[in-house]
CSV table of C-alpha atoms in Angstrom, one decimal:
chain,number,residue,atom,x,y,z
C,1,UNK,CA,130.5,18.7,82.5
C,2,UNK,CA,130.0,21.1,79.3
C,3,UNK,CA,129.9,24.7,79.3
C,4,UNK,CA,126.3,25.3,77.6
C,5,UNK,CA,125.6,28.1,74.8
C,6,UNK,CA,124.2,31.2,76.5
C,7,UNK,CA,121.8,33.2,74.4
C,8,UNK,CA,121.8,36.8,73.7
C,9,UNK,CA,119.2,36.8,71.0
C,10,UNK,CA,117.4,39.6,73.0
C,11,UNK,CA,120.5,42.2,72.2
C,12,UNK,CA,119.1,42.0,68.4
C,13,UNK,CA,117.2,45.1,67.7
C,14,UNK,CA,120.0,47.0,69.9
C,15,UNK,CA,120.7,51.3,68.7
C,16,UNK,CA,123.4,51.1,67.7
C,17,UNK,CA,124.5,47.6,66.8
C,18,UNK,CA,123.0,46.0,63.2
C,19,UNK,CA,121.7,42.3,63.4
C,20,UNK,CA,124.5,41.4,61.1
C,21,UNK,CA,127.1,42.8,63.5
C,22,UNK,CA,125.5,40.9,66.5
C,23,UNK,CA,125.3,37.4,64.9
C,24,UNK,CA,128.4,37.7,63.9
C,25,UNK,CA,129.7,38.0,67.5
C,26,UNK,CA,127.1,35.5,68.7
C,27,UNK,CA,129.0,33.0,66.1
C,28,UNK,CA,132.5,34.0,67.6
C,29,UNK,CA,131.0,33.8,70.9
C,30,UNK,CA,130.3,30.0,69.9
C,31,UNK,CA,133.0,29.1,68.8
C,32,UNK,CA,135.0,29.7,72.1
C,33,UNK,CA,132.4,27.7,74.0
C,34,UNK,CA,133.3,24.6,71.4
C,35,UNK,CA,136.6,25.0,71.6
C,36,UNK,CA,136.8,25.3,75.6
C,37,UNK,CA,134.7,22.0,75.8
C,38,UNK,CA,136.9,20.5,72.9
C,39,UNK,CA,140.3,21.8,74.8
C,40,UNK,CA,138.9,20.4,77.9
C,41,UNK,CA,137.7,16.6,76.9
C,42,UNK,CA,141.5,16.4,75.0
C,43,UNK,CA,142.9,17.8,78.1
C,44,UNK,CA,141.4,15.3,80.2
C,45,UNK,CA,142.1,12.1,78.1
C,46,UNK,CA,145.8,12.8,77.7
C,47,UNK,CA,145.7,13.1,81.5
C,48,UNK,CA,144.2,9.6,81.4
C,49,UNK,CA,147.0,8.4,78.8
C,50,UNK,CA,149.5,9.5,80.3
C,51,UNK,CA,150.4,12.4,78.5
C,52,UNK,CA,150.3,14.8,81.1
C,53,UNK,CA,154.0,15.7,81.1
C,54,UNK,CA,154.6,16.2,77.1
C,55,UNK,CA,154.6,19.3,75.0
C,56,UNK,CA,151.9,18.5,73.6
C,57,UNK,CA,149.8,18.5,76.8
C,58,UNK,CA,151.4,21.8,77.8
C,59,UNK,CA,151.0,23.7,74.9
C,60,UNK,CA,146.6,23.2,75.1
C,61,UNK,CA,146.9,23.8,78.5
C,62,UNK,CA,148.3,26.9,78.0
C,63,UNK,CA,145.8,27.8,74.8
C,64,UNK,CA,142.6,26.4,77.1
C,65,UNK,CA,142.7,29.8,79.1
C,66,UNK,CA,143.0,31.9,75.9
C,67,UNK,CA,139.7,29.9,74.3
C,68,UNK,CA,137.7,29.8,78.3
C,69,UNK,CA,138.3,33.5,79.0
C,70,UNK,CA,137.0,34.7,75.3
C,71,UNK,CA,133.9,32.3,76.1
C,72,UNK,CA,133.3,33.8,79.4
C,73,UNK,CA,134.3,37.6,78.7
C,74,UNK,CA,132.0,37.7,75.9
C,75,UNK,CA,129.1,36.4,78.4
C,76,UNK,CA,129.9,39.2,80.9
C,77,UNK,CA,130.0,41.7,77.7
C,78,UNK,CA,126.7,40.7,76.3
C,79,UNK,CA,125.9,40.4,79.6
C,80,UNK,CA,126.3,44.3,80.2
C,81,UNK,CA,124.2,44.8,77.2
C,82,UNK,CA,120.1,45.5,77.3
C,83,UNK,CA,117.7,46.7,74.3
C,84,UNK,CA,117.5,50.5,75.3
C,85,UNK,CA,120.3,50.6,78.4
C,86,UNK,CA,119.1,51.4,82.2
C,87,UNK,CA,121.1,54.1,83.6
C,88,UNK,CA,123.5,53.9,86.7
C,89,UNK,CA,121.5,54.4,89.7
C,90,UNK,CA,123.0,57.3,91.4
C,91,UNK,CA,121.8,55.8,94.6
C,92,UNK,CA,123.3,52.8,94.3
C,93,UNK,CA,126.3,51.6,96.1
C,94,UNK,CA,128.4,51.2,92.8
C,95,UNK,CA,127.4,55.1,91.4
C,96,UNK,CA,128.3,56.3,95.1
C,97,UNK,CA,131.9,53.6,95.1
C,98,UNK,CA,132.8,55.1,91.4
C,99,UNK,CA,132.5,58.7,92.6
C,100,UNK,CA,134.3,58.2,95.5
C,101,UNK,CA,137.3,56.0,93.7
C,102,UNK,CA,137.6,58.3,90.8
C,103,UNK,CA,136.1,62.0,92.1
C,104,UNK,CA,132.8,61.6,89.7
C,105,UNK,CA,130.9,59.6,87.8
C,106,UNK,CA,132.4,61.9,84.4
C,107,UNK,CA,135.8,60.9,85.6
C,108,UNK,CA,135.5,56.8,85.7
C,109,UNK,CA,133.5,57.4,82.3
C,110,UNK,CA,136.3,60.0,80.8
C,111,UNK,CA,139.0,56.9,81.6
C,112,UNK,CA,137.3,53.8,80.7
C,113,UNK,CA,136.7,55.3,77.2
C,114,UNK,CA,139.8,56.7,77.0
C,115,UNK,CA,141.3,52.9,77.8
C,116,UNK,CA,138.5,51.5,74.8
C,117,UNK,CA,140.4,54.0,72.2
C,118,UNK,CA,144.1,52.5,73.2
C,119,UNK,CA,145.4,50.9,69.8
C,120,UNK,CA,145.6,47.7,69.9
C,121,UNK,CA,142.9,44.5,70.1
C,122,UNK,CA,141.9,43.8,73.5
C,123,UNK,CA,139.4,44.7,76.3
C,124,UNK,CA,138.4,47.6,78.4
C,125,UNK,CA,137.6,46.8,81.7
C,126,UNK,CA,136.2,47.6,85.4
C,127,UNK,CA,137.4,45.6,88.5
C,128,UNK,CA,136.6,45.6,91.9
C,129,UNK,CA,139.5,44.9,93.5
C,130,UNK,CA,138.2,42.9,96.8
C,131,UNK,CA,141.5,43.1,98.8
C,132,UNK,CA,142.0,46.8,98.4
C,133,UNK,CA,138.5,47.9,98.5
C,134,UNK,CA,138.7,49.7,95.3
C,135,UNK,CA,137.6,49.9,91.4
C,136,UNK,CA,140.1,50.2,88.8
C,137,UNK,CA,139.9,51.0,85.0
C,138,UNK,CA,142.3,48.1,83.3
C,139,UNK,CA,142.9,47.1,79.6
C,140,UNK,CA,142.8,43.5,78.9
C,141,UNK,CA,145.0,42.1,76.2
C,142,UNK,CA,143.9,39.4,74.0
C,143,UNK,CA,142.1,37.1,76.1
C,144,UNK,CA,144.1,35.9,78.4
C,145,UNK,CA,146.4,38.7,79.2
C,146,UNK,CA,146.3,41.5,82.2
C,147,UNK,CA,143.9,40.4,84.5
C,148,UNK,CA,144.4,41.7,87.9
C,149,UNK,CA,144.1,38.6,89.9
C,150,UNK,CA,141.6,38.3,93.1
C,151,UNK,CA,139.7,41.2,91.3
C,152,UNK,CA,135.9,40.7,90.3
C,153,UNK,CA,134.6,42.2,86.8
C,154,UNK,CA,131.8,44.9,87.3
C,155,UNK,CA,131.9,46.2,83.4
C,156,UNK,CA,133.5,44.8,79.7
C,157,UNK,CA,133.4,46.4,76.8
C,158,UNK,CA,135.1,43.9,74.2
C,159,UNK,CA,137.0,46.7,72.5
C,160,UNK,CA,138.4,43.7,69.2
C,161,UNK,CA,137.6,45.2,65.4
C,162,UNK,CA,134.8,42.2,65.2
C,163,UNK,CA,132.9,44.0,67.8
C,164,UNK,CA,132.6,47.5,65.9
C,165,UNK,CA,134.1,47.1,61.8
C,166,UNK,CA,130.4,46.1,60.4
C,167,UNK,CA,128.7,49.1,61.5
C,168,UNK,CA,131.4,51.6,62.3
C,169,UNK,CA,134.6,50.9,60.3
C,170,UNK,CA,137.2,52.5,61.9
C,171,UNK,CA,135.2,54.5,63.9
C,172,UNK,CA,135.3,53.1,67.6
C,173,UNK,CA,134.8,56.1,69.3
C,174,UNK,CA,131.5,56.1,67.7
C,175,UNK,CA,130.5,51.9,68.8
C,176,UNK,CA,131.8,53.2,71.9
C,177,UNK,CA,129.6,55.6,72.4
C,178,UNK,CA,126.8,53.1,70.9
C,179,UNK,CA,127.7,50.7,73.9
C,180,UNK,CA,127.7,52.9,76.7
C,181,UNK,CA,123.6,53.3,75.4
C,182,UNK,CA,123.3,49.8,75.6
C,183,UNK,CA,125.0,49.1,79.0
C,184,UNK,CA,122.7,47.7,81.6
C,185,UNK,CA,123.7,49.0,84.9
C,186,UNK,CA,122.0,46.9,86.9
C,187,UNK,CA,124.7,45.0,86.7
C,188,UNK,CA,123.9,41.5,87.5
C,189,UNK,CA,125.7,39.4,85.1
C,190,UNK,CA,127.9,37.9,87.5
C,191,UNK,CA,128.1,36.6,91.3
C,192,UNK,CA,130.7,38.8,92.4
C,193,UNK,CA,128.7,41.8,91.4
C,194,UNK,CA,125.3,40.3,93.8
C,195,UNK,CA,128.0,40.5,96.5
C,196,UNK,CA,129.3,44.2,95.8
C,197,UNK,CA,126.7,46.4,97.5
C,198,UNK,CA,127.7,44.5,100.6
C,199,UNK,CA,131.4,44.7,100.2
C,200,UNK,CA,131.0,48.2,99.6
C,201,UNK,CA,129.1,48.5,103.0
C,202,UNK,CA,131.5,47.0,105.1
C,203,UNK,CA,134.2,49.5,103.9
């Protein structure tokens, strides 16, 4: 079955982020949901053919999780994103996990920025790491690149130049600080993150 298009056309309008900027990334966004179905019907009729054990086979194999992960990442980053932003609930389970995993809110907020102004192209992310009980800061290389595996993603801020150039040129500090605005912290863009006030409860 096809991954389908998600649409984020309610993010136009966003402080912060120019329409140009945001259809833009909508069009990049697109193309990794093309190319994951693409990868994934070549993938399956070599399988069929026989090809399973070439170089060929191996080598789109290896580029379908590059291609999947930069269509899903950039759901969970537009995802994070609402017209306005809706402050952290300091209430909620998550406020009261990221105080206790990092000594205050300021602190988690001091290192996850500080991770989005590493050189370099990649992601800035938070995990919940479900074995351990415990949220981590983590820059994400590429696509495809540093995951912590078994952990659930709670917040992504795509951190590549196409996310920022348009408006900001070099200035990331400044999208950053744009984004964090925009971040809806309701976070519900994912199942894992339904699940977290009652992992958090049971620890």
């Amino acid at each position: 079955m096809a991954y389908e298009l998600k649409s984020f056309e309610d993010l136009l309008g966003t402080e912060g982020f120019s329409n140009q900027l945001l259809r833009n990334h909508f069009t990049l966004y697109h193309g990794y949901v093309n190319n994951t179905n693409k990868l994934s019907d070549v993938l399956s009729t070599m399988v069929r053919e026989g090809m399973a054990g070439t170089p060929q086979y191996a080598e789109l194999k290896r580029r379908f999780g590059w291609e999947w992960n930069g269509m899903r990442l950039h759901e969970y980053y537009f995802g994070n994103m609402i017209k306005g932003g809706r402050a952290i609930d300091k209430n909620s389970d998550l406020y009261k996990k990221i105080v206790k995993d990092f000594g205050s809110y300021e602190n988690w907020e001091k290192d996850f920025k500080a991770i989005g102004m590493m050189r370099g192209i990649g992601w800035a992310m938070l995990y919940y790491d479900t074995a351990a009980g415990r949220l981590l800061n983590v820059w994400i290389n590429e696509h495809d690149v540093g995951h912590l595996s078994g952990a659930s993603p709670i917040l992504i801020m795509d951190v590549f130049e196409h996310a920022f150039m348009i408006d900001y040129g070099v200035k990331k500090a400044d999208y950053i600080e744009s984004f964090f605005k925009a971040i809806d912290w309701k976070i519900d863009i994912t199942m894992a993150r339904n699940k977290l006030p009652l992992i958090f409860a049971e620890r």
